[in-house]
mmCIF file of N, CA and C in Angstrom:
data_model
loop_
_atom_site.group_PDB
_atom_site.id
_atom_site.type_symbol
_atom_site.label_atom_id
_atom_site.label_comp_id
_atom_site.label_asym_id
_atom_site.label_seq_id
_atom_site.Cartn_x
_atom_site.Cartn_y
_atom_site.Cartn_z
ATOM 1 N N MET A 7 37.647 190.539 -27.236
ATOM 2 C CA MET A 7 36.772 190.821 -26.161
ATOM 3 C C MET A 7 37.407 191.704 -25.140
ATOM 4 N N ARG A 8 36.656 192.687 -24.669
ATOM 5 C CA ARG A 8 37.182 193.667 -23.730
ATOM 6 C C ARG A 8 37.087 193.131 -22.298
ATOM 7 N N LYS A 9 38.162 193.337 -21.540
ATOM 8 C CA LYS A 9 38.153 192.916 -20.124
ATOM 9 C C LYS A 9 37.192 193.848 -19.372
ATOM 10 N N SER A 10 36.500 193.336 -18.412
ATOM 11 C CA SER A 10 35.659 194.181 -17.593
ATOM 12 C C SER A 10 35.841 193.785 -16.137
ATOM 13 N N TRP A 11 36.044 194.788 -15.260
ATOM 14 C CA TRP A 11 36.207 194.519 -13.848
ATOM 15 C C TRP A 11 35.259 195.410 -13.112
ATOM 16 N N SER A 12 34.979 195.031 -11.907
ATOM 17 C CA SER A 12 34.289 195.892 -10.996
ATOM 18 C C SER A 12 34.998 195.859 -9.645
ATOM 19 N N MET A 13 35.223 197.038 -9.056
ATOM 20 C CA MET A 13 35.899 197.142 -7.798
ATOM 21 C C MET A 13 35.503 198.356 -7.033
ATOM 22 N N PRO A 14 35.555 198.291 -5.730
ATOM 23 C CA PRO A 14 35.261 199.489 -4.947
ATOM 24 C C PRO A 14 36.201 200.626 -5.199
ATOM 25 N N GLU A 15 35.657 201.848 -5.076
ATOM 26 C CA GLU A 15 36.454 203.030 -5.325
ATOM 27 C C GLU A 15 37.688 203.099 -4.452
ATOM 28 N N ASN A 16 37.536 202.815 -3.122
ATOM 29 C CA ASN A 16 38.661 202.906 -2.222
ATOM 30 C C ASN A 16 39.744 201.856 -2.548
ATOM 31 N N HIS A 17 39.323 200.725 -3.057
ATOM 32 C CA HIS A 17 40.329 199.693 -3.450
ATOM 33 C C HIS A 17 41.103 200.183 -4.685
ATOM 34 N N LEU A 18 40.377 200.702 -5.614
ATOM 35 C CA LEU A 18 41.058 201.238 -6.809
ATOM 36 C C LEU A 18 41.997 202.355 -6.516
ATOM 37 N N LYS A 19 41.590 203.225 -5.667
ATOM 38 C CA LYS A 19 42.514 204.330 -5.236
ATOM 39 C C LYS A 19 43.732 203.762 -4.538
ATOM 40 N N GLY A 20 43.573 202.719 -3.746
ATOM 41 C CA GLY A 20 44.750 202.061 -3.114
ATOM 42 C C GLY A 20 45.666 201.476 -4.127
ATOM 43 N N ILE A 21 45.115 200.860 -5.224
ATOM 44 C CA ILE A 21 45.955 200.329 -6.285
ATOM 45 C C ILE A 21 46.739 201.466 -6.959
ATOM 46 N N PHE A 22 46.041 202.587 -7.253
ATOM 47 C CA PHE A 22 46.684 203.711 -7.893
ATOM 48 C C PHE A 22 47.778 204.267 -6.980
ATOM 49 N N ARG A 23 47.535 204.355 -5.685
ATOM 50 C CA ARG A 23 48.595 204.813 -4.774
ATOM 51 C C ARG A 23 49.788 203.929 -4.766
ATOM 52 N N ALA A 24 49.573 202.631 -4.907
ATOM 53 C CA ALA A 24 50.677 201.640 -4.918
ATOM 54 C C ALA A 24 51.557 201.858 -6.198
ATOM 55 N N PHE A 25 51.014 202.436 -7.203
ATOM 56 C CA PHE A 25 51.820 202.722 -8.438
ATOM 57 C C PHE A 25 52.855 203.784 -8.160
ATOM 58 N N ASP A 26 52.710 204.567 -7.122
ATOM 59 C CA ASP A 26 53.618 205.635 -6.796
ATOM 60 C C ASP A 26 54.941 205.088 -6.264
ATOM 61 N N THR A 27 55.813 204.616 -7.129
ATOM 62 C CA THR A 27 57.018 203.943 -6.696
ATOM 63 C C THR A 27 58.060 204.861 -6.056
ATOM 64 N N ASN A 28 58.103 206.099 -6.374
ATOM 65 C CA ASN A 28 59.045 206.987 -5.774
ATOM 66 C C ASN A 28 58.588 207.673 -4.463
ATOM 67 N N GLY A 29 57.334 207.416 -4.158
ATOM 68 C CA GLY A 29 56.754 207.902 -2.832
ATOM 69 C C GLY A 29 56.499 209.383 -2.729
ATOM 70 N N ASP A 30 56.426 210.082 -3.865
ATOM 71 C CA ASP A 30 56.192 211.531 -3.799
ATOM 72 C C ASP A 30 54.752 211.928 -3.674
ATOM 73 N N GLY A 31 53.825 210.959 -3.628
ATOM 74 C CA GLY A 31 52.404 211.233 -3.460
ATOM 75 C C GLY A 31 51.687 211.579 -4.829
ATOM 76 N N LYS A 32 52.413 211.444 -5.931
ATOM 77 C CA LYS A 32 51.915 211.778 -7.237
ATOM 78 C C LYS A 32 52.248 210.676 -8.232
ATOM 79 N N LEU A 33 51.393 210.501 -9.211
ATOM 80 C CA LEU A 33 51.682 209.539 -10.278
ATOM 81 C C LEU A 33 52.194 210.196 -11.512
ATOM 82 N N SER A 34 53.351 209.755 -11.959
ATOM 83 C CA SER A 34 53.879 210.240 -13.210
ATOM 84 C C SER A 34 53.324 209.362 -14.327
ATOM 85 N N LYS A 35 53.529 209.758 -15.566
ATOM 86 C CA LYS A 35 53.071 208.968 -16.696
ATOM 87 C C LYS A 35 53.732 207.667 -16.606
ATOM 88 N N LYS A 36 54.994 207.581 -16.351
ATOM 89 C CA LYS A 36 55.748 206.318 -16.300
ATOM 90 C C LYS A 36 55.179 205.400 -15.213
ATOM 91 N N GLU A 37 54.944 205.930 -14.001
ATOM 92 C CA GLU A 37 54.431 205.122 -12.901
ATOM 93 C C GLU A 37 53.040 204.554 -13.295
ATOM 94 N N LEU A 38 52.240 205.422 -13.855
ATOM 95 C CA LEU A 38 50.848 204.953 -14.235
ATOM 96 C C LEU A 38 50.940 203.909 -15.336
ATOM 97 N N LYS A 39 51.820 204.129 -16.298
ATOM 98 C CA LYS A 39 51.963 203.139 -17.404
ATOM 99 C C LYS A 39 52.397 201.761 -16.856
ATOM 100 N N VAL A 40 53.404 201.728 -16.011
ATOM 101 C CA VAL A 40 53.896 200.475 -15.458
ATOM 102 C C VAL A 40 52.815 199.834 -14.576
ATOM 103 N N GLY A 41 52.113 200.650 -13.786
ATOM 104 C CA GLY A 41 51.096 200.105 -12.937
ATOM 105 C C GLY A 41 49.939 199.502 -13.784
ATOM 106 N N LEU A 42 49.539 200.210 -14.853
ATOM 107 C CA LEU A 42 48.460 199.626 -15.677
ATOM 108 C C LEU A 42 48.843 198.366 -16.350
ATOM 109 N N LYS A 43 50.125 198.311 -16.801
ATOM 110 C CA LYS A 43 50.626 197.133 -17.413
ATOM 111 C C LYS A 43 50.572 195.941 -16.418
ATOM 112 N N SER A 44 50.891 196.233 -15.159
ATOM 113 C CA SER A 44 50.848 195.162 -14.149
ATOM 114 C C SER A 44 49.424 194.620 -13.918
ATOM 115 N N LEU A 45 48.367 195.433 -14.290
ATOM 116 C CA LEU A 45 46.998 195.002 -14.165
ATOM 117 C C LEU A 45 46.542 194.209 -15.411
ATOM 118 N N GLY A 46 47.445 194.111 -16.376
ATOM 119 C CA GLY A 46 47.140 193.384 -17.602
ATOM 120 C C GLY A 46 46.441 194.208 -18.672
ATOM 121 N N LEU A 47 46.407 195.536 -18.528
ATOM 122 C CA LEU A 47 45.842 196.374 -19.548
ATOM 123 C C LEU A 47 46.769 196.552 -20.681
ATOM 124 N N HIS A 48 46.205 196.774 -21.886
ATOM 125 C CA HIS A 48 46.987 196.997 -23.119
ATOM 126 C C HIS A 48 47.054 198.476 -23.427
ATOM 127 N N PHE A 49 47.913 198.866 -24.320
ATOM 128 C CA PHE A 49 48.035 200.273 -24.772
ATOM 129 C C PHE A 49 48.305 201.181 -23.583
ATOM 130 N N THR A 50 49.151 200.735 -22.648
ATOM 131 C CA THR A 50 49.369 201.480 -21.428
ATOM 132 C C THR A 50 49.993 202.869 -21.637
ATOM 133 N N SER A 51 50.872 203.104 -22.629
ATOM 134 C CA SER A 51 51.409 204.408 -22.863
ATOM 135 C C SER A 51 50.286 205.417 -23.213
ATOM 136 N N ILE A 52 49.457 204.942 -24.142
ATOM 137 C CA ILE A 52 48.409 205.849 -24.627
ATOM 138 C C ILE A 52 47.390 206.075 -23.479
ATOM 139 N N ARG A 53 47.045 205.024 -22.742
ATOM 140 C CA ARG A 53 46.070 205.176 -21.644
ATOM 141 C C ARG A 53 46.640 206.146 -20.548
ATOM 142 N N ALA A 54 47.909 205.978 -20.206
ATOM 143 C CA ALA A 54 48.555 206.846 -19.239
ATOM 144 C C ALA A 54 48.545 208.260 -19.663
ATOM 145 N N TRP A 55 48.935 208.521 -20.879
ATOM 146 C CA TRP A 55 48.996 209.862 -21.438
ATOM 147 C C TRP A 55 47.633 210.510 -21.430
ATOM 148 N N ARG A 56 46.616 209.772 -21.880
ATOM 149 C CA ARG A 56 45.271 210.346 -21.945
ATOM 150 C C ARG A 56 44.705 210.566 -20.523
ATOM 151 N N ALA A 57 44.940 209.651 -19.628
ATOM 152 C CA ALA A 57 44.484 209.807 -18.258
ATOM 153 C C ALA A 57 45.073 211.063 -17.643
ATOM 154 N N ILE A 58 46.367 211.258 -17.783
ATOM 155 C CA ILE A 58 46.980 212.426 -17.166
ATOM 156 C C ILE A 58 46.409 213.693 -17.842
ATOM 157 N N ARG A 59 46.307 213.674 -19.162
ATOM 158 C CA ARG A 59 45.758 214.832 -19.853
ATOM 159 C C ARG A 59 44.361 215.144 -19.372
ATOM 160 N N HIS A 60 43.586 214.101 -19.122
ATOM 161 C CA HIS A 60 42.147 214.297 -18.721
ATOM 162 C C HIS A 60 42.011 214.758 -17.263
ATOM 163 N N VAL A 61 42.777 214.162 -16.334
ATOM 164 C CA VAL A 61 42.508 214.398 -14.891
ATOM 165 C C VAL A 61 43.494 215.397 -14.273
ATOM 166 N N ASP A 62 44.527 215.825 -14.951
ATOM 167 C CA ASP A 62 45.530 216.723 -14.333
ATOM 168 C C ASP A 62 44.973 218.148 -14.284
ATOM 169 N N ALA A 63 44.230 218.441 -13.230
ATOM 170 C CA ALA A 63 43.572 219.740 -13.045
ATOM 171 C C ALA A 63 44.573 220.910 -12.930
ATOM 172 N N ASN A 64 45.731 220.672 -12.278
ATOM 173 C CA ASN A 64 46.610 221.819 -12.053
ATOM 174 C C ASN A 64 47.715 221.917 -13.155
ATOM 175 N N GLY A 65 47.740 221.008 -14.079
ATOM 176 C CA GLY A 65 48.633 221.138 -15.234
ATOM 177 C C GLY A 65 50.077 220.783 -14.913
ATOM 178 N N ASP A 66 50.381 220.125 -13.825
ATOM 179 C CA ASP A 66 51.798 219.810 -13.486
ATOM 180 C C ASP A 66 52.294 218.530 -14.195
ATOM 181 N N GLY A 67 51.420 217.863 -14.989
ATOM 182 C CA GLY A 67 51.906 216.661 -15.644
ATOM 183 C C GLY A 67 51.839 215.407 -14.749
ATOM 184 N N LEU A 68 51.286 215.532 -13.602
ATOM 185 C CA LEU A 68 51.254 214.444 -12.653
ATOM 186 C C LEU A 68 49.821 214.300 -12.096
ATOM 187 N N ILE A 69 49.529 213.166 -11.538
ATOM 188 C CA ILE A 69 48.226 212.966 -10.885
ATOM 189 C C ILE A 69 48.469 212.887 -9.396
ATOM 190 N N GLY A 70 47.960 213.948 -8.745
ATOM 191 C CA GLY A 70 48.108 214.060 -7.315
ATOM 192 C C GLY A 70 46.934 213.437 -6.558
ATOM 193 N N GLU A 71 47.079 213.376 -5.260
ATOM 194 C CA GLU A 71 45.993 212.827 -4.405
ATOM 195 C C GLU A 71 44.677 213.493 -4.659
ATOM 196 N N ASP A 72 44.671 214.748 -4.876
ATOM 197 C CA ASP A 72 43.428 215.504 -5.066
ATOM 198 C C ASP A 72 42.804 215.228 -6.469
ATOM 199 N N GLU A 73 43.559 214.559 -7.341
ATOM 200 C CA GLU A 73 43.032 214.234 -8.716
ATOM 201 C C GLU A 73 42.635 212.778 -8.814
ATOM 202 N N LEU A 74 42.845 211.997 -7.764
ATOM 203 C CA LEU A 74 42.473 210.546 -7.799
ATOM 204 C C LEU A 74 41.024 210.317 -8.003
ATOM 205 N N ASP A 75 40.147 211.141 -7.443
ATOM 206 C CA ASP A 75 38.755 210.973 -7.654
ATOM 207 C C ASP A 75 38.395 211.007 -9.134
ATOM 208 N N GLU A 76 38.945 211.998 -9.816
ATOM 209 C CA GLU A 76 38.689 212.079 -11.240
ATOM 210 C C GLU A 76 39.245 210.915 -12.020
ATOM 211 N N LEU A 77 40.391 210.374 -11.602
ATOM 212 C CA LEU A 77 41.000 209.255 -12.220
ATOM 213 C C LEU A 77 40.131 208.040 -12.064
ATOM 214 N N THR A 78 39.538 207.836 -10.876
ATOM 215 C CA THR A 78 38.696 206.655 -10.683
ATOM 216 C C THR A 78 37.388 206.756 -11.589
ATOM 217 N N LYS A 79 36.987 207.952 -11.827
ATOM 218 C CA LYS A 79 35.851 208.108 -12.756
ATOM 219 C C LYS A 79 36.290 207.812 -14.205
ATOM 220 N N TYR A 80 37.457 208.266 -14.581
ATOM 221 C CA TYR A 80 37.951 208.186 -15.934
ATOM 222 C C TYR A 80 38.146 206.670 -16.338
ATOM 223 N N VAL A 81 38.496 205.830 -15.398
ATOM 224 C CA VAL A 81 38.825 204.405 -15.758
ATOM 225 C C VAL A 81 37.655 203.642 -16.289
ATOM 226 N N SER A 82 36.428 204.196 -16.185
ATOM 227 C CA SER A 82 35.298 203.503 -16.764
ATOM 228 C C SER A 82 35.487 203.262 -18.251
ATOM 229 N N LYS A 83 36.346 204.144 -18.909
ATOM 230 C CA LYS A 83 36.624 204.000 -20.324
ATOM 231 C C LYS A 83 37.477 202.763 -20.606
ATOM 232 N N TRP A 84 38.076 202.195 -19.527
ATOM 233 C CA TRP A 84 38.926 201.039 -19.664
ATOM 234 C C TRP A 84 38.190 199.744 -19.333
ATOM 235 N N GLY A 85 36.928 199.825 -19.078
ATOM 236 C CA GLY A 85 36.145 198.640 -18.716
ATOM 237 C C GLY A 85 36.202 198.319 -17.264
ATOM 238 N N ILE A 86 36.537 199.292 -16.421
ATOM 239 C CA ILE A 86 36.540 199.086 -14.966
ATOM 240 C C ILE A 86 35.359 199.834 -14.412
ATOM 241 N N THR A 87 34.440 199.074 -13.791
ATOM 242 C CA THR A 87 33.349 199.672 -13.123
ATOM 243 C C THR A 87 33.691 199.943 -11.653
ATOM 244 N N VAL A 88 33.573 201.219 -11.212
ATOM 245 C CA VAL A 88 33.905 201.600 -9.884
ATOM 246 C C VAL A 88 32.644 201.673 -9.078
ATOM 247 N N THR A 89 32.651 200.963 -7.951
ATOM 248 C CA THR A 89 31.467 200.924 -7.038
ATOM 249 C C THR A 89 31.818 201.732 -5.745
ATOM 250 N N PRO A 90 30.781 202.251 -5.116
ATOM 251 C CA PRO A 90 31.039 203.012 -3.897
ATOM 252 C C PRO A 90 31.535 202.160 -2.762
#
């Protein structure tokens, strides 16, 4: 059975920002992977790689503040419903 959550967009963005352990304002694949694992999600390496590939608009291999909107949309594939 697939986990399903619902959370406000601003709360989800806050969670993603908390994954930024080195404080550079961007999420690396490793930071995203560790953060997703802390939420209890499975296949975190694959999810992190796909998420970065999908939302990384500038091609730097990281998810910046300006790319968080797209990341919050992308997580619907993981069973997370984002509410306004």
